[in-house]
mmCIF file of C-alpha atoms and ligand atoms in Angstrom:
data_model
loop_
_atom_site.group_PDB
_atom_site.id
_atom_site.type_symbol
_atom_site.label_atom_id
_atom_site.label_comp_id
_atom_site.label_asym_id
_atom_site.label_seq_id
_atom_site.Cartn_x
_atom_site.Cartn_y
_atom_site.Cartn_z
ATOM 1 C CA MET J 1 3.494 -43.396 -21.168
ATOM 2 C CA LYS J 2 6.684 -43.804 -19.166
ATOM 3 C CA ILE J 3 7.186 -42.221 -15.780
ATOM 4 C CA ASN J 4 10.355 -40.683 -14.390
ATOM 5 C CA GLN J 5 11.836 -43.752 -12.716
ATOM 6 C CA ASN J 6 14.326 -41.605 -10.815
ATOM 7 C CA TYR J 7 11.575 -40.774 -8.333
ATOM 8 C CA ALA J 8 11.835 -44.345 -7.084
ATOM 9 C CA ASN J 9 15.391 -43.522 -5.968
ATOM 10 C CA VAL J 10 14.383 -40.555 -3.807
ATOM 11 C CA LYS J 11 14.693 -41.523 -0.143
ATOM 12 C CA LYS J 12 11.504 -41.379 1.902
ATOM 13 C CA SER J 13 11.651 -38.321 4.137
ATOM 14 C CA TYR J 14 10.932 -40.221 7.284
ATOM 15 C CA LEU J 15 12.662 -37.882 9.757
ATOM 16 C CA PHE J 16 9.767 -35.605 10.722
ATOM 17 C CA ILE J 17 7.248 -38.438 10.372
ATOM 18 C CA GLU J 18 9.267 -40.566 12.793
ATOM 19 C CA ILE J 19 9.609 -37.656 15.247
ATOM 20 C CA ALA J 20 5.826 -37.081 15.157
ATOM 21 C CA HIS J 21 5.232 -40.813 15.622
ATOM 22 C CA ARG J 22 7.479 -41.121 18.702
ATOM 23 C CA LEU J 23 5.973 -37.946 20.158
ATOM 24 C CA ARG J 24 2.407 -39.237 19.657
ATOM 25 C CA GLU J 25 3.224 -42.507 21.366
ATOM 26 C CA TYR J 26 4.822 -40.753 24.326
ATOM 27 C CA VAL J 27 1.925 -38.308 24.768
ATOM 28 C CA ALA J 28 -0.614 -41.144 24.530
ATOM 29 C CA ALA J 29 1.147 -42.873 27.423
ATOM 30 C CA HIS J 30 1.788 -39.621 29.372
ATOM 31 C CA PRO J 31 -1.118 -37.275 28.614
ATOM 32 C CA GLU J 32 -0.085 -34.944 31.477
ATOM 33 C CA ALA J 33 3.397 -34.282 30.035
ATOM 34 C CA ASP J 34 4.242 -30.619 29.318
ATOM 35 C CA ILE J 35 6.212 -31.025 26.103
ATOM 36 C CA ILE J 36 8.522 -28.261 24.812
ATOM 37 C CA LYS J 37 9.278 -28.352 21.090
ATOM 38 C CA MET J 38 12.841 -27.275 20.364
ATOM 39 C CA GLY J 39 13.021 -28.861 16.924
ATOM 40 C CA ILE J 40 10.948 -26.190 15.162
ATOM 41 C CA GLY J 41 12.431 -25.436 11.741
ATOM 42 C CA ASP J 42 10.026 -22.583 11.072
ATOM 43 C CA VAL J 43 9.946 -19.011 12.311
ATOM 44 C CA THR J 44 7.334 -18.172 14.952
ATOM 45 C CA LEU J 45 7.315 -14.367 15.291
ATOM 46 C CA PRO J 46 4.798 -12.477 13.115
ATOM 47 C CA LEU J 47 5.559 -10.254 10.125
ATOM 48 C CA ALA J 48 6.969 -6.806 10.955
ATOM 49 C CA PRO J 49 4.391 -3.966 11.122
ATOM 50 C CA ALA J 50 6.057 -2.135 8.178
ATOM 51 C CA VAL J 51 5.582 -5.287 6.065
ATOM 52 C CA VAL J 52 1.921 -5.689 6.987
ATOM 53 C CA GLU J 53 1.222 -1.998 6.255
ATOM 54 C CA ALA J 54 2.843 -2.341 2.833
ATOM 55 C CA MET J 55 0.660 -5.382 2.091
ATOM 56 C CA HIS J 56 -2.478 -3.459 3.062
ATOM 57 C CA ARG J 57 -1.535 -0.500 0.855
ATOM 58 C CA ALA J 58 -0.741 -2.787 -2.075
ATOM 59 C CA ALA J 59 -4.021 -4.695 -1.659
ATOM 60 C CA ASP J 60 -5.906 -1.382 -1.847
ATOM 61 C CA GLU J 61 -4.000 -0.459 -5.010
ATOM 62 C CA MET J 62 -5.051 -3.749 -6.599
ATOM 63 C CA GLY J 63 -8.686 -2.853 -5.941
ATOM 64 C CA ARG J 64 -8.608 0.458 -7.866
ATOM 65 C CA ILE J 65 -8.620 0.717 -11.650
ATOM 66 C CA GLU J 66 -5.933 3.429 -11.683
ATOM 67 C CA THR J 67 -3.438 1.340 -9.726
ATOM 68 C CA PHE J 68 -4.423 -2.237 -10.583
ATOM 69 C CA ARG J 69 -1.550 -4.464 -11.816
ATOM 70 C CA GLY J 70 -1.702 -7.596 -13.949
ATOM 71 C CA TYR J 71 1.200 -9.841 -14.947
ATOM 72 C CA VAL J 72 4.516 -9.006 -13.336
ATOM 73 C CA ASP J 73 7.218 -7.823 -15.714
ATOM 74 C CA ASP J 74 10.361 -9.825 -16.437
ATOM 75 C CA ASN J 75 12.366 -10.855 -13.393
ATOM 76 C CA GLY J 76 10.440 -8.784 -10.823
ATOM 77 C CA TYR J 77 9.279 -5.232 -10.048
ATOM 78 C CA ASP J 78 11.950 -2.565 -10.290
ATOM 79 C CA PHE J 79 11.218 -1.213 -6.783
ATOM 80 C CA LEU J 80 12.141 -4.595 -5.225
ATOM 81 C CA ILE J 81 15.076 -5.382 -7.519
ATOM 82 C CA ASN J 82 16.564 -1.954 -6.755
ATOM 83 C CA ALA J 83 16.006 -2.458 -3.012
ATOM 84 C CA ILE J 84 17.927 -5.761 -3.197
ATOM 85 C CA LYS J 85 20.662 -4.215 -5.370
ATOM 86 C CA ASN J 86 21.036 -1.555 -2.707
ATOM 87 C CA TYR J 87 21.088 -4.168 0.081
ATOM 88 C CA TYR J 88 23.977 -5.974 -1.650
ATOM 89 C CA ALA J 89 25.792 -2.651 -2.079
ATOM 90 C CA GLY J 90 25.814 -2.574 1.734
ATOM 91 C CA PHE J 91 28.036 -5.695 1.628
ATOM 92 C CA GLY J 92 30.285 -4.018 -0.937
ATOM 93 C CA VAL J 93 28.763 -6.129 -3.732
ATOM 94 C CA ASP J 94 27.817 -4.323 -6.945
ATOM 95 C CA LEU J 95 25.182 -6.308 -8.849
ATOM 96 C CA ASP J 96 23.693 -5.486 -12.217
ATOM 97 C CA TYR J 97 19.904 -4.965 -12.211
ATOM 98 C CA TRP J 98 19.419 -7.897 -14.624
ATOM 99 C CA GLU J 99 21.393 -10.276 -12.413
ATOM 100 C CA ILE J 100 18.673 -10.237 -9.704
ATOM 101 C CA PHE J 101 15.583 -12.443 -10.061
ATOM 102 C CA ILE J 102 12.628 -12.281 -7.670
ATOM 103 C CA SER J 103 11.261 -15.687 -6.685
ATOM 104 C CA ASP J 104 8.648 -17.271 -4.456
ATOM 105 C CA GLY J 105 11.432 -18.566 -2.201
ATOM 106 C CA ALA J 106 14.805 -20.233 -2.246
ATOM 107 C CA LYS J 107 13.556 -23.820 -2.264
ATOM 108 C CA SER J 108 11.818 -23.547 -5.650
ATOM 109 C CA ASP J 109 14.760 -21.827 -7.297
ATOM 110 C CA LEU J 110 17.283 -24.275 -5.805
ATOM 111 C CA GLY J 111 15.333 -27.022 -7.531
ATOM 112 C CA ASN J 112 14.400 -25.133 -10.711
ATOM 113 C CA ILE J 113 17.948 -23.951 -11.475
ATOM 114 C CA LEU J 114 18.762 -27.562 -12.369
ATOM 115 C CA ASP J 115 16.847 -27.041 -15.634
ATOM 116 C CA LEU J 116 19.977 -25.245 -16.869
ATOM 117 C CA PHE J 117 22.309 -28.199 -16.315
ATOM 118 C CA ASP J 118 22.706 -31.488 -18.096
ATOM 119 C CA ALA J 119 21.799 -34.691 -16.242
ATOM 120 C CA ASP J 120 25.380 -35.824 -16.854
ATOM 121 C CA ASN J 121 27.005 -33.724 -14.149
ATOM 122 C CA THR J 122 28.461 -34.742 -10.797
ATOM 123 C CA VAL J 123 26.886 -32.959 -7.864
ATOM 124 C CA LEU J 124 28.810 -32.377 -4.648
ATOM 125 C CA VAL J 125 26.938 -31.717 -1.419
ATOM 126 C CA THR J 126 28.116 -31.594 2.158
ATOM 127 C CA ASP J 127 26.909 -34.230 4.627
ATOM 128 C CA PRO J 128 24.900 -33.505 6.807
ATOM 129 C CA VAL J 129 22.749 -31.585 4.379
ATOM 130 C CA TYR J 130 19.451 -29.795 3.696
ATOM 131 C CA PRO J 131 17.685 -32.710 1.902
ATOM 132 C CA VAL J 132 16.390 -30.556 -1.009
ATOM 133 C CA TYR J 133 19.839 -30.430 -2.671
ATOM 134 C CA VAL J 134 20.066 -34.198 -2.845
ATOM 135 C CA ASP J 135 16.430 -35.035 -3.656
ATOM 136 C CA THR J 136 16.105 -32.565 -6.554
ATOM 137 C CA ASN J 137 19.193 -34.058 -8.200
ATOM 138 C CA VAL J 138 18.175 -37.662 -7.600
ATOM 139 C CA MET J 139 14.815 -36.837 -9.249
ATOM 140 C CA ALA J 140 16.744 -35.734 -12.341
ATOM 141 C CA GLY J 141 19.014 -38.787 -12.279
ATOM 142 C CA ARG J 142 22.225 -36.946 -11.443
ATOM 143 C CA ARG J 143 25.133 -38.519 -9.591
ATOM 144 C CA VAL J 144 25.502 -37.085 -6.083
ATOM 145 C CA ILE J 145 28.701 -37.313 -4.059
ATOM 146 C CA PHE J 146 29.339 -36.055 -0.542
ATOM 147 C CA ALA J 147 31.915 -33.948 1.270
ATOM 148 C CA ASP J 148 32.088 -34.965 4.915
ATOM 149 C CA ALA J 149 31.272 -32.275 7.446
ATOM 150 C CA THR J 150 32.608 -33.581 10.744
ATOM 151 C CA GLU J 151 33.798 -32.426 14.110
ATOM 152 C CA GLU J 152 37.402 -32.600 12.767
ATOM 153 C CA ASN J 153 36.680 -29.865 10.219
ATOM 154 C CA ASN J 154 34.264 -27.962 12.464
ATOM 155 C CA PHE J 155 31.463 -29.064 10.105
ATOM 156 C CA LEU J 156 33.000 -26.876 7.388
ATOM 157 C CA PRO J 157 34.502 -29.203 4.769
ATOM 158 C CA LEU J 158 36.989 -27.602 2.392
ATOM 159 C CA PRO J 159 37.500 -28.714 -1.211
ATOM 160 C CA ASP J 160 39.537 -31.794 -2.023
ATOM 161 C CA PRO J 161 41.332 -31.101 -5.324
ATOM 162 C CA SER J 162 41.388 -34.829 -6.143
ATOM 163 C CA VAL J 163 37.576 -34.911 -6.254
ATOM 164 C CA LYS J 164 35.932 -33.925 -9.539
ATOM 165 C CA ALA J 165 32.608 -32.100 -9.261
ATOM 166 C CA ASP J 166 30.519 -29.961 -11.623
ATOM 167 C CA ILE J 167 27.755 -28.578 -9.411
ATOM 168 C CA ILE J 168 28.582 -27.757 -5.788
ATOM 169 C CA TYR J 169 26.042 -26.852 -3.135
ATOM 170 C CA LEU J 170 27.157 -24.760 -0.182
ATOM 171 C CA CYS J 171 24.852 -23.527 2.555
ATOM 172 C CA SER J 172 26.403 -20.975 4.897
ATOM 173 C CA PRO J 173 25.338 -20.390 7.643
ATOM 174 C CA ASN J 174 24.370 -24.020 7.489
ATOM 175 C CA ASN J 175 21.158 -25.849 8.134
ATOM 176 C CA PRO J 176 21.398 -28.151 10.125
ATOM 177 C CA THR J 177 24.852 -27.553 11.675
ATOM 178 C CA GLY J 178 24.805 -23.756 12.064
ATOM 179 C CA ALA J 179 28.447 -23.684 10.871
ATOM 180 C CA ALA J 180 29.431 -20.747 8.654
ATOM 181 C CA TYR J 181 32.366 -20.279 6.261
ATOM 182 C CA THR J 182 34.689 -17.310 6.639
ATOM 183 C CA ARG J 183 35.612 -15.317 3.529
ATOM 184 C CA ALA J 184 39.001 -17.045 3.431
ATOM 185 C CA GLN J 185 37.412 -20.523 3.553
ATOM 186 C CA LEU J 186 34.847 -19.655 0.917
ATOM 187 C CA LYS J 187 37.664 -18.353 -1.289
ATOM 188 C CA GLN J 188 39.081 -21.911 -1.315
ATOM 189 C CA TRP J 189 35.770 -23.200 -2.678
ATOM 190 C CA VAL J 190 35.663 -20.443 -5.302
ATOM 191 C CA ASP J 191 39.221 -21.244 -6.444
ATOM 192 C CA TYR J 192 38.396 -24.961 -6.572
ATOM 193 C CA ALA J 193 35.186 -24.360 -8.563
ATOM 194 C CA LYS J 194 37.026 -22.181 -11.073
ATOM 195 C CA ALA J 195 39.781 -24.763 -11.487
ATOM 196 C CA GLN J 196 37.151 -27.455 -12.127
ATOM 197 C CA ASN J 197 34.892 -25.335 -14.361
ATOM 198 C CA ALA J 198 32.187 -26.014 -11.803
ATOM 199 C CA VAL J 199 29.356 -23.863 -10.545
ATOM 200 C CA ILE J 200 28.653 -23.228 -6.845
ATOM 201 C CA LEU J 201 25.003 -22.983 -5.845
ATOM 202 C CA PHE J 202 25.279 -20.872 -2.704
ATOM 203 C CA ASP J 203 22.349 -20.895 -0.281
ATOM 204 C CA SER J 204 22.466 -17.814 1.945
ATOM 205 C CA ALA J 205 19.013 -18.249 3.512
ATOM 206 C CA TYR J 206 20.440 -17.562 6.988
ATOM 207 C CA GLU J 207 22.669 -14.577 6.153
ATOM 208 C CA ALA J 208 20.612 -12.269 8.381
ATOM 209 C CA PHE J 209 21.704 -14.296 11.440
ATOM 210 C CA ILE J 210 25.437 -13.674 10.902
ATOM 211 C CA THR J 211 27.208 -11.897 13.767
ATOM 212 C CA ASP J 212 30.852 -12.751 12.972
ATOM 213 C CA PRO J 213 32.493 -10.046 10.806
ATOM 214 C CA ASP J 214 34.700 -12.663 9.073
ATOM 215 C CA VAL J 215 31.639 -14.488 7.732
ATOM 216 C CA PRO J 216 30.344 -13.111 4.419
ATOM 217 C CA HIS J 217 26.624 -12.349 3.966
ATOM 218 C CA SER J 218 26.982 -12.930 0.244
ATOM 219 C CA ALA J 219 29.359 -15.242 -1.616
ATOM 220 C CA TYR J 220 30.123 -12.305 -3.958
ATOM 221 C CA GLU J 221 32.080 -10.701 -1.130
ATOM 222 C CA VAL J 222 34.745 -13.241 -2.148
ATOM 223 C CA GLU J 223 36.990 -12.369 -5.087
ATOM 224 C CA GLY J 224 36.223 -14.417 -8.206
ATOM 225 C CA ALA J 225 32.791 -15.573 -6.995
ATOM 226 C CA CYS J 226 30.994 -13.689 -9.775
ATOM 227 C CA ASP J 227 32.691 -16.130 -12.215
ATOM 228 C CA CYS J 228 31.277 -19.289 -10.623
ATOM 229 C CA VAL J 229 28.544 -18.685 -8.015
ATOM 230 C CA ILE J 230 24.762 -18.567 -8.288
ATOM 231 C CA GLU J 231 23.327 -17.270 -5.011
ATOM 232 C CA PHE J 232 19.928 -18.076 -3.504
ATOM 233 C CA CYS J 233 18.405 -16.050 -0.749
ATOM 234 C CA SER J 234 15.004 -15.738 0.799
ATOM 235 C CA LEU J 235 13.053 -13.582 3.191
ATOM 236 C CA SER J 236 11.737 -16.726 4.903
ATOM 237 C CA LYS J 237 14.147 -16.727 7.832
ATOM 238 C CA THR J 238 15.255 -13.083 7.457
ATOM 239 C CA ALA J 239 11.787 -11.592 7.830
ATOM 240 C CA GLY J 240 9.390 -14.406 8.711
ATOM 241 C CA PHE J 241 8.215 -14.943 5.101
ATOM 242 C CA THR J 242 7.956 -18.753 5.305
ATOM 243 C CA GLY J 243 4.209 -18.547 4.665
ATOM 244 C CA THR J 244 4.309 -15.287 2.657
ATOM 245 C CA ARG J 245 6.834 -16.544 0.056
ATOM 246 C CA CYS J 246 9.426 -14.256 -1.466
ATOM 247 C CA GLY J 247 13.096 -14.745 -2.261
ATOM 248 C CA TYR J 248 15.741 -13.719 -4.770
ATOM 249 C CA THR J 249 18.325 -15.464 -6.871
ATOM 250 C CA VAL J 250 21.436 -13.862 -8.297
ATOM 251 C CA VAL J 251 22.737 -15.228 -11.602
ATOM 252 C CA PRO J 252 25.805 -13.168 -12.599
ATOM 253 C CA LYS J 253 26.263 -12.280 -16.259
ATOM 254 C CA THR J 254 29.964 -13.004 -15.797
ATOM 255 C CA LEU J 255 29.487 -16.714 -14.975
ATOM 256 C CA LYS J 256 31.952 -18.806 -16.918
ATOM 257 C CA ALA J 257 30.074 -21.581 -18.716
ATOM 258 C CA GLU J 258 29.536 -23.036 -22.200
ATOM 259 C CA GLY J 259 26.497 -20.787 -22.521
ATOM 260 C CA ASP J 260 24.958 -17.635 -21.056
ATOM 261 C CA LEU J 261 23.465 -18.923 -17.791
ATOM 262 C CA ASN J 262 21.950 -15.535 -16.935
ATOM 263 C CA GLY J 263 20.103 -15.454 -20.254
ATOM 264 C CA MET J 264 19.083 -19.103 -19.900
ATOM 265 C CA TRP J 265 17.658 -18.470 -16.425
ATOM 266 C CA LEU J 266 15.663 -15.454 -17.692
ATOM 267 C CA ARG J 267 14.326 -17.647 -20.518
ATOM 268 C CA ARG J 268 13.493 -20.457 -18.102
ATOM 269 C CA GLN J 269 11.708 -18.174 -15.641
ATOM 270 C CA THR J 270 9.706 -16.263 -18.270
ATOM 271 C CA THR J 271 8.629 -19.623 -19.740
ATOM 272 C CA LYS J 272 7.764 -21.576 -16.603
ATOM 273 C CA PHE J 273 7.118 -18.917 -13.921
ATOM 274 C CA ASN J 274 4.885 -15.850 -13.902
ATOM 275 C CA GLY J 275 6.379 -13.951 -11.027
ATOM 276 C CA VAL J 276 5.565 -13.146 -7.426
ATOM 277 C CA ALA J 277 2.335 -11.325 -6.519
ATOM 278 C CA TYR J 278 2.504 -7.498 -6.508
ATOM 279 C CA VAL J 279 1.252 -7.384 -2.905
ATOM 280 C CA ILE J 280 4.045 -9.737 -1.789
ATOM 281 C CA GLN J 281 6.738 -7.834 -3.705
ATOM 282 C CA ARG J 282 5.583 -4.630 -1.958
ATOM 283 C CA ALA J 283 5.747 -6.494 1.377
ATOM 284 C CA ALA J 284 9.279 -7.619 0.502
ATOM 285 C CA GLU J 285 10.271 -4.063 -0.477
ATOM 286 C CA ALA J 286 9.214 -2.931 3.019
ATOM 287 C CA VAL J 287 11.747 -5.355 4.560
ATOM 288 C CA PHE J 288 14.561 -3.297 2.989
ATOM 289 C CA THR J 289 13.371 0.119 4.246
ATOM 290 C CA PRO J 290 15.125 1.540 7.348
ATOM 291 C CA GLU J 291 11.943 0.967 9.398
ATOM 292 C CA GLY J 292 11.563 -2.592 8.065
ATOM 293 C CA GLN J 293 15.239 -3.382 8.744
ATOM 294 C CA ARG J 294 14.942 -2.108 12.310
ATOM 295 C CA GLN J 295 11.837 -4.232 12.923
ATOM 296 C CA ILE J 296 13.125 -7.487 11.411
ATOM 297 C CA LYS J 297 16.388 -7.085 13.329
ATOM 298 C CA GLU J 298 14.373 -6.987 16.566
ATOM 299 C CA ASN J 299 12.867 -10.371 15.684
ATOM 300 C CA ILE J 300 16.247 -11.833 14.753
ATOM 301 C CA ALA J 301 17.696 -10.489 18.028
ATOM 302 C CA TYR J 302 14.901 -12.321 19.861
ATOM 303 C CA TYR J 303 15.899 -15.631 18.240
ATOM 304 C CA GLN J 304 19.593 -14.873 18.850
ATOM 305 C CA GLU J 305 18.838 -14.386 22.539
ATOM 306 C CA ASN J 306 17.281 -17.878 22.545
ATOM 307 C CA ALA J 307 20.404 -19.287 20.887
ATOM 308 C CA LYS J 308 22.492 -17.706 23.671
ATOM 309 C CA LEU J 309 20.235 -19.249 26.339
ATOM 310 C CA LEU J 310 20.701 -22.671 24.756
ATOM 311 C CA MET J 311 24.459 -22.243 24.352
ATOM 312 C CA SER J 312 25.003 -21.178 27.955
ATOM 313 C CA GLY J 313 22.837 -24.087 29.106
ATOM 314 C CA LEU J 314 24.939 -26.536 27.085
ATOM 315 C CA ASP J 315 28.140 -24.930 28.388
ATOM 316 C CA ARG J 316 26.907 -25.547 31.931
ATOM 317 C CA CYS J 317 26.312 -29.211 31.064
ATOM 318 C CA GLY J 318 29.734 -29.510 29.426
ATOM 319 C CA ILE J 319 28.160 -30.524 26.124
ATOM 320 C CA LYS J 320 30.040 -29.789 22.930
ATOM 321 C CA TYR J 321 28.098 -27.922 20.237
ATOM 322 C CA PHE J 322 28.501 -26.074 16.930
ATOM 323 C CA GLY J 323 26.521 -23.230 15.380
ATOM 324 C CA GLY J 324 24.366 -20.844 17.373
ATOM 325 C CA LYS J 325 26.609 -17.837 16.802
ATOM 326 C CA ASN J 326 25.684 -17.102 13.174
ATOM 327 C CA SER J 327 22.566 -19.200 12.927
ATOM 328 C CA PRO J 328 19.277 -20.103 14.608
ATOM 329 C CA TYR J 329 20.525 -23.723 14.838
ATOM 330 C CA ILE J 330 22.584 -25.388 17.533
ATOM 331 C CA TRP J 331 24.182 -28.669 16.614
ATOM 332 C CA LEU J 332 25.198 -30.581 19.688
ATOM 333 C CA LYS J 333 27.179 -33.724 20.245
ATOM 334 C CA CYS J 334 24.985 -36.243 22.072
ATOM 335 C CA PRO J 335 26.436 -36.834 25.556
ATOM 336 C CA ASP J 336 27.597 -40.199 26.877
ATOM 337 C CA GLY J 337 28.177 -41.552 23.365
ATOM 338 C CA LEU J 338 24.444 -41.769 22.729
ATOM 339 C CA GLY J 339 23.116 -42.110 19.198
ATOM 340 C CA SER J 340 20.856 -39.344 17.770
ATOM 341 C CA TRP J 341 17.661 -41.339 18.282
ATOM 342 C CA GLU J 342 18.727 -42.614 21.701
ATOM 343 C CA PHE J 343 19.288 -39.032 22.802
ATOM 344 C CA PHE J 344 15.953 -38.033 21.238
ATOM 345 C CA ASP J 345 14.141 -40.691 23.309
ATOM 346 C CA ARG J 346 15.971 -39.799 26.505
ATOM 347 C CA LEU J 347 15.308 -36.065 26.051
ATOM 348 C CA LEU J 348 11.646 -36.736 25.336
ATOM 349 C CA SER J 349 11.035 -39.100 28.246
ATOM 350 C CA GLU J 350 13.237 -37.478 30.921
ATOM 351 C CA ALA J 351 12.989 -33.770 30.031
ATOM 352 C CA ASN J 352 9.856 -33.689 27.856
ATOM 353 C CA VAL J 353 11.861 -31.747 25.260
ATOM 354 C CA VAL J 354 11.706 -32.517 21.522
ATOM 355 C CA GLY J 355 14.578 -31.843 19.138
ATOM 356 C CA THR J 356 15.797 -33.202 15.803
ATOM 357 C CA PRO J 357 18.123 -36.224 15.531
ATOM 358 C CA GLY J 358 21.142 -35.288 13.431
ATOM 359 C CA GLU J 359 21.265 -38.530 11.489
ATOM 360 C CA GLY J 360 18.093 -37.457 9.673
ATOM 361 C CA PHE J 361 20.356 -35.048 7.727
ATOM 362 C CA GLY J 362 22.980 -37.565 6.641
ATOM 363 C CA LYS J 363 25.396 -40.169 7.950
ATOM 364 C CA ASN J 364 27.692 -37.582 9.557
ATOM 365 C CA GLY J 365 24.769 -36.461 11.682
ATOM 366 C CA ARG J 366 24.940 -39.719 13.648
ATOM 367 C CA GLY J 367 25.508 -38.926 17.303
ATOM 368 C CA TYR J 368 24.490 -35.274 16.829
ATOM 369 C CA PHE J 369 21.298 -33.410 17.549
ATOM 370 C CA ARG J 370 19.743 -30.145 16.319
ATOM 371 C CA LEU J 371 18.049 -27.626 18.595
ATOM 372 C CA THR J 372 16.525 -24.439 17.211
ATOM 373 C CA SER J 373 16.065 -20.935 18.593
ATOM 374 C CA PHE J 374 12.601 -20.435 17.089
ATOM 375 C CA SER J 375 10.718 -20.929 20.363
ATOM 376 C CA THR J 376 9.862 -18.314 23.029
ATOM 377 C CA HIS J 377 12.356 -17.064 25.642
ATOM 378 C CA GLU J 378 10.282 -18.711 28.378
ATOM 379 C CA LYS J 379 10.140 -22.123 26.738
ATOM 380 C CA THR J 380 13.789 -21.973 25.656
ATOM 381 C CA ALA J 381 14.927 -21.145 29.192
ATOM 382 C CA GLU J 382 12.731 -23.907 30.624
ATOM 383 C CA ALA J 383 14.023 -26.463 28.075
ATOM 384 C CA SER J 384 17.588 -25.452 28.894
ATOM 385 C CA GLU J 385 16.940 -25.922 32.629
ATOM 386 C CA ARG J 386 15.348 -29.322 32.044
ATOM 387 C CA ILE J 387 18.295 -30.506 29.929
ATOM 388 C CA TYR J 388 20.639 -29.413 32.752
ATOM 389 C CA LYS J 389 18.596 -31.282 35.367
ATOM 390 C CA MET J 390 18.484 -34.377 33.163
ATOM 391 C CA LEU J 391 22.254 -34.475 32.684
ATOM 392 C CA ARG J 392 23.693 -32.870 35.801
ATOM 393 C CA GLY J 393 20.834 -32.676 38.291
HETATM 394 C C1 PLP G 1 14.462 -22.435 5.204
HETATM 395 C C2 PLP G 1 15.525 -22.665 4.220
HETATM 396 C C3 PLP G 1 15.466 -22.064 2.957
HETATM 397 C C4 PLP G 1 14.362 -21.119 2.585
HETATM 398 O O1 PLP G 1 13.449 -21.711 1.775
HETATM 399 P P1 PLP G 1 12.209 -20.892 1.236
HETATM 400 O O2 PLP G 1 11.721 -21.708 0.105
HETATM 401 O O3 PLP G 1 12.714 -19.570 0.798
HETATM 402 O O4 PLP G 1 11.231 -20.775 2.360
HETATM 403 C C5 PLP G 1 16.499 -22.298 2.061
HETATM 404 N N1 PLP G 1 17.541 -23.079 2.382
HETATM 405 C C6 PLP G 1 17.642 -23.651 3.597
HETATM 406 C C7 PLP G 1 18.845 -24.460 3.920
HETATM 407 C C8 PLP G 1 16.625 -23.477 4.542
HETATM 408 O O5 PLP G 1 16.736 -24.060 5.740
#
C-alpha cells in the first residue's frame, strides 16, 4: 500500500491555531479583559423565518408515506434548480436546466471539480488567497503559480499574457481582501482564458454582498464566459447556510474543452455524490421566494451596516483599507509599518480586539489585516472606537 505523498506537501493551516494560541495566552494573563472578536469568518445571524418554515414543512412531508422521498434525482430537485435558473435570469443570464448542479456547498465542489482535470495542468491562483484552492491542488500534485494581488493593483490582479495557465481560480468579491472585479476587468480574464484554452473556476460565494452596479453577480454576465467559466456559489454567506449546507455549481454545456465537461461532471456527481437532503433543498428554495429574498437581504444589510461602521472608523484613523463595499471583509493596511502579527498583538493587548493577520492568506498579505462584519452592531461600534483610541486617542 502506497499513500498519496502529495499530502506531505500541504502546508499546515496554522493561522487560526496561532490566533487561538495567542488569544489564550493573553486571556490567561488578563482574565478580566473584555475581548471583541472581529476576525469571525462565519455568519452569526440565524436562518430567515421563511427558510425555517420550509424546513418544518419538508420534515413533515418526510414523515408521511404519501410524501416521503428517497434518493434525490440527478443533479437536484427541479423546484430548486428552476428557482436558481430564475435567479440567474435576474442578472440577465440564461442558463440551461442541466447546467445547474445542487451541492452541499461551494467548498466541496471547488475541490471535487478537480476530478475532471489531469494532474499535469498549471493552476493559477491570486495571492492572498482562500487556502482551499491551493491545498486541493497540492493534494493532487498539481503545479500552482500565483498572481500577485497588491495595493498597486487594488488587490485585483489582471492576466499577464506571458504567463501560461490551464486552471485559473478567481474569487470575486474576494475573501480575504474584499476586492471585486468589474465586468470590464473580468472580461480581460475571460479573454485570457480563451486565448490559453484554460478554464476559470469562479467562486461567487459573496455575490449577495455586491452593492456596486459595475460588479457582476455572476461571471456569465461577461460575454464569452460560458465558453470558459465554471461558477461556484453557495447559500452559506448569502443566507446563513454555513451549518445547513447547500450550494450550486454551474457547468455550461458550451465549455470549450477536449471533452464534454458538463457530462463529465454529471457522471462524477452521480457516481460519487448522492445529492443534498430534500429538507435542505426545500429550505434553499425558500431563499429564492420574494419573502425569503426580503428576509435574507435584511440580514445582509445588517452586516453591511457593520462594514460601514468599520470603514468610517478606519477613515477617522486615516488607515488605508480595501473591500467593505461589496463584501463582509475589510482588508486594512497595518499602520506605522507594522507587520500583520505585530498589529495583531498590539490590537489584542491595547484594544482587546481580535482580527486576522493578512499574511495567513499568502505572502502579499504581509502588513495587512482582515476585519469582518459578522459581529453585532454594538460590538462592531465598540471595536471601532477602541481602534480609534488606540491609534489616535
Ligand atoms: C465561505 C466561502 C465559501 C463557501 O463555502 P461553503 O462550502 O459553501 O460553506 C466559498 N468560497 C469562499 C472564498 C468562502 O469564503
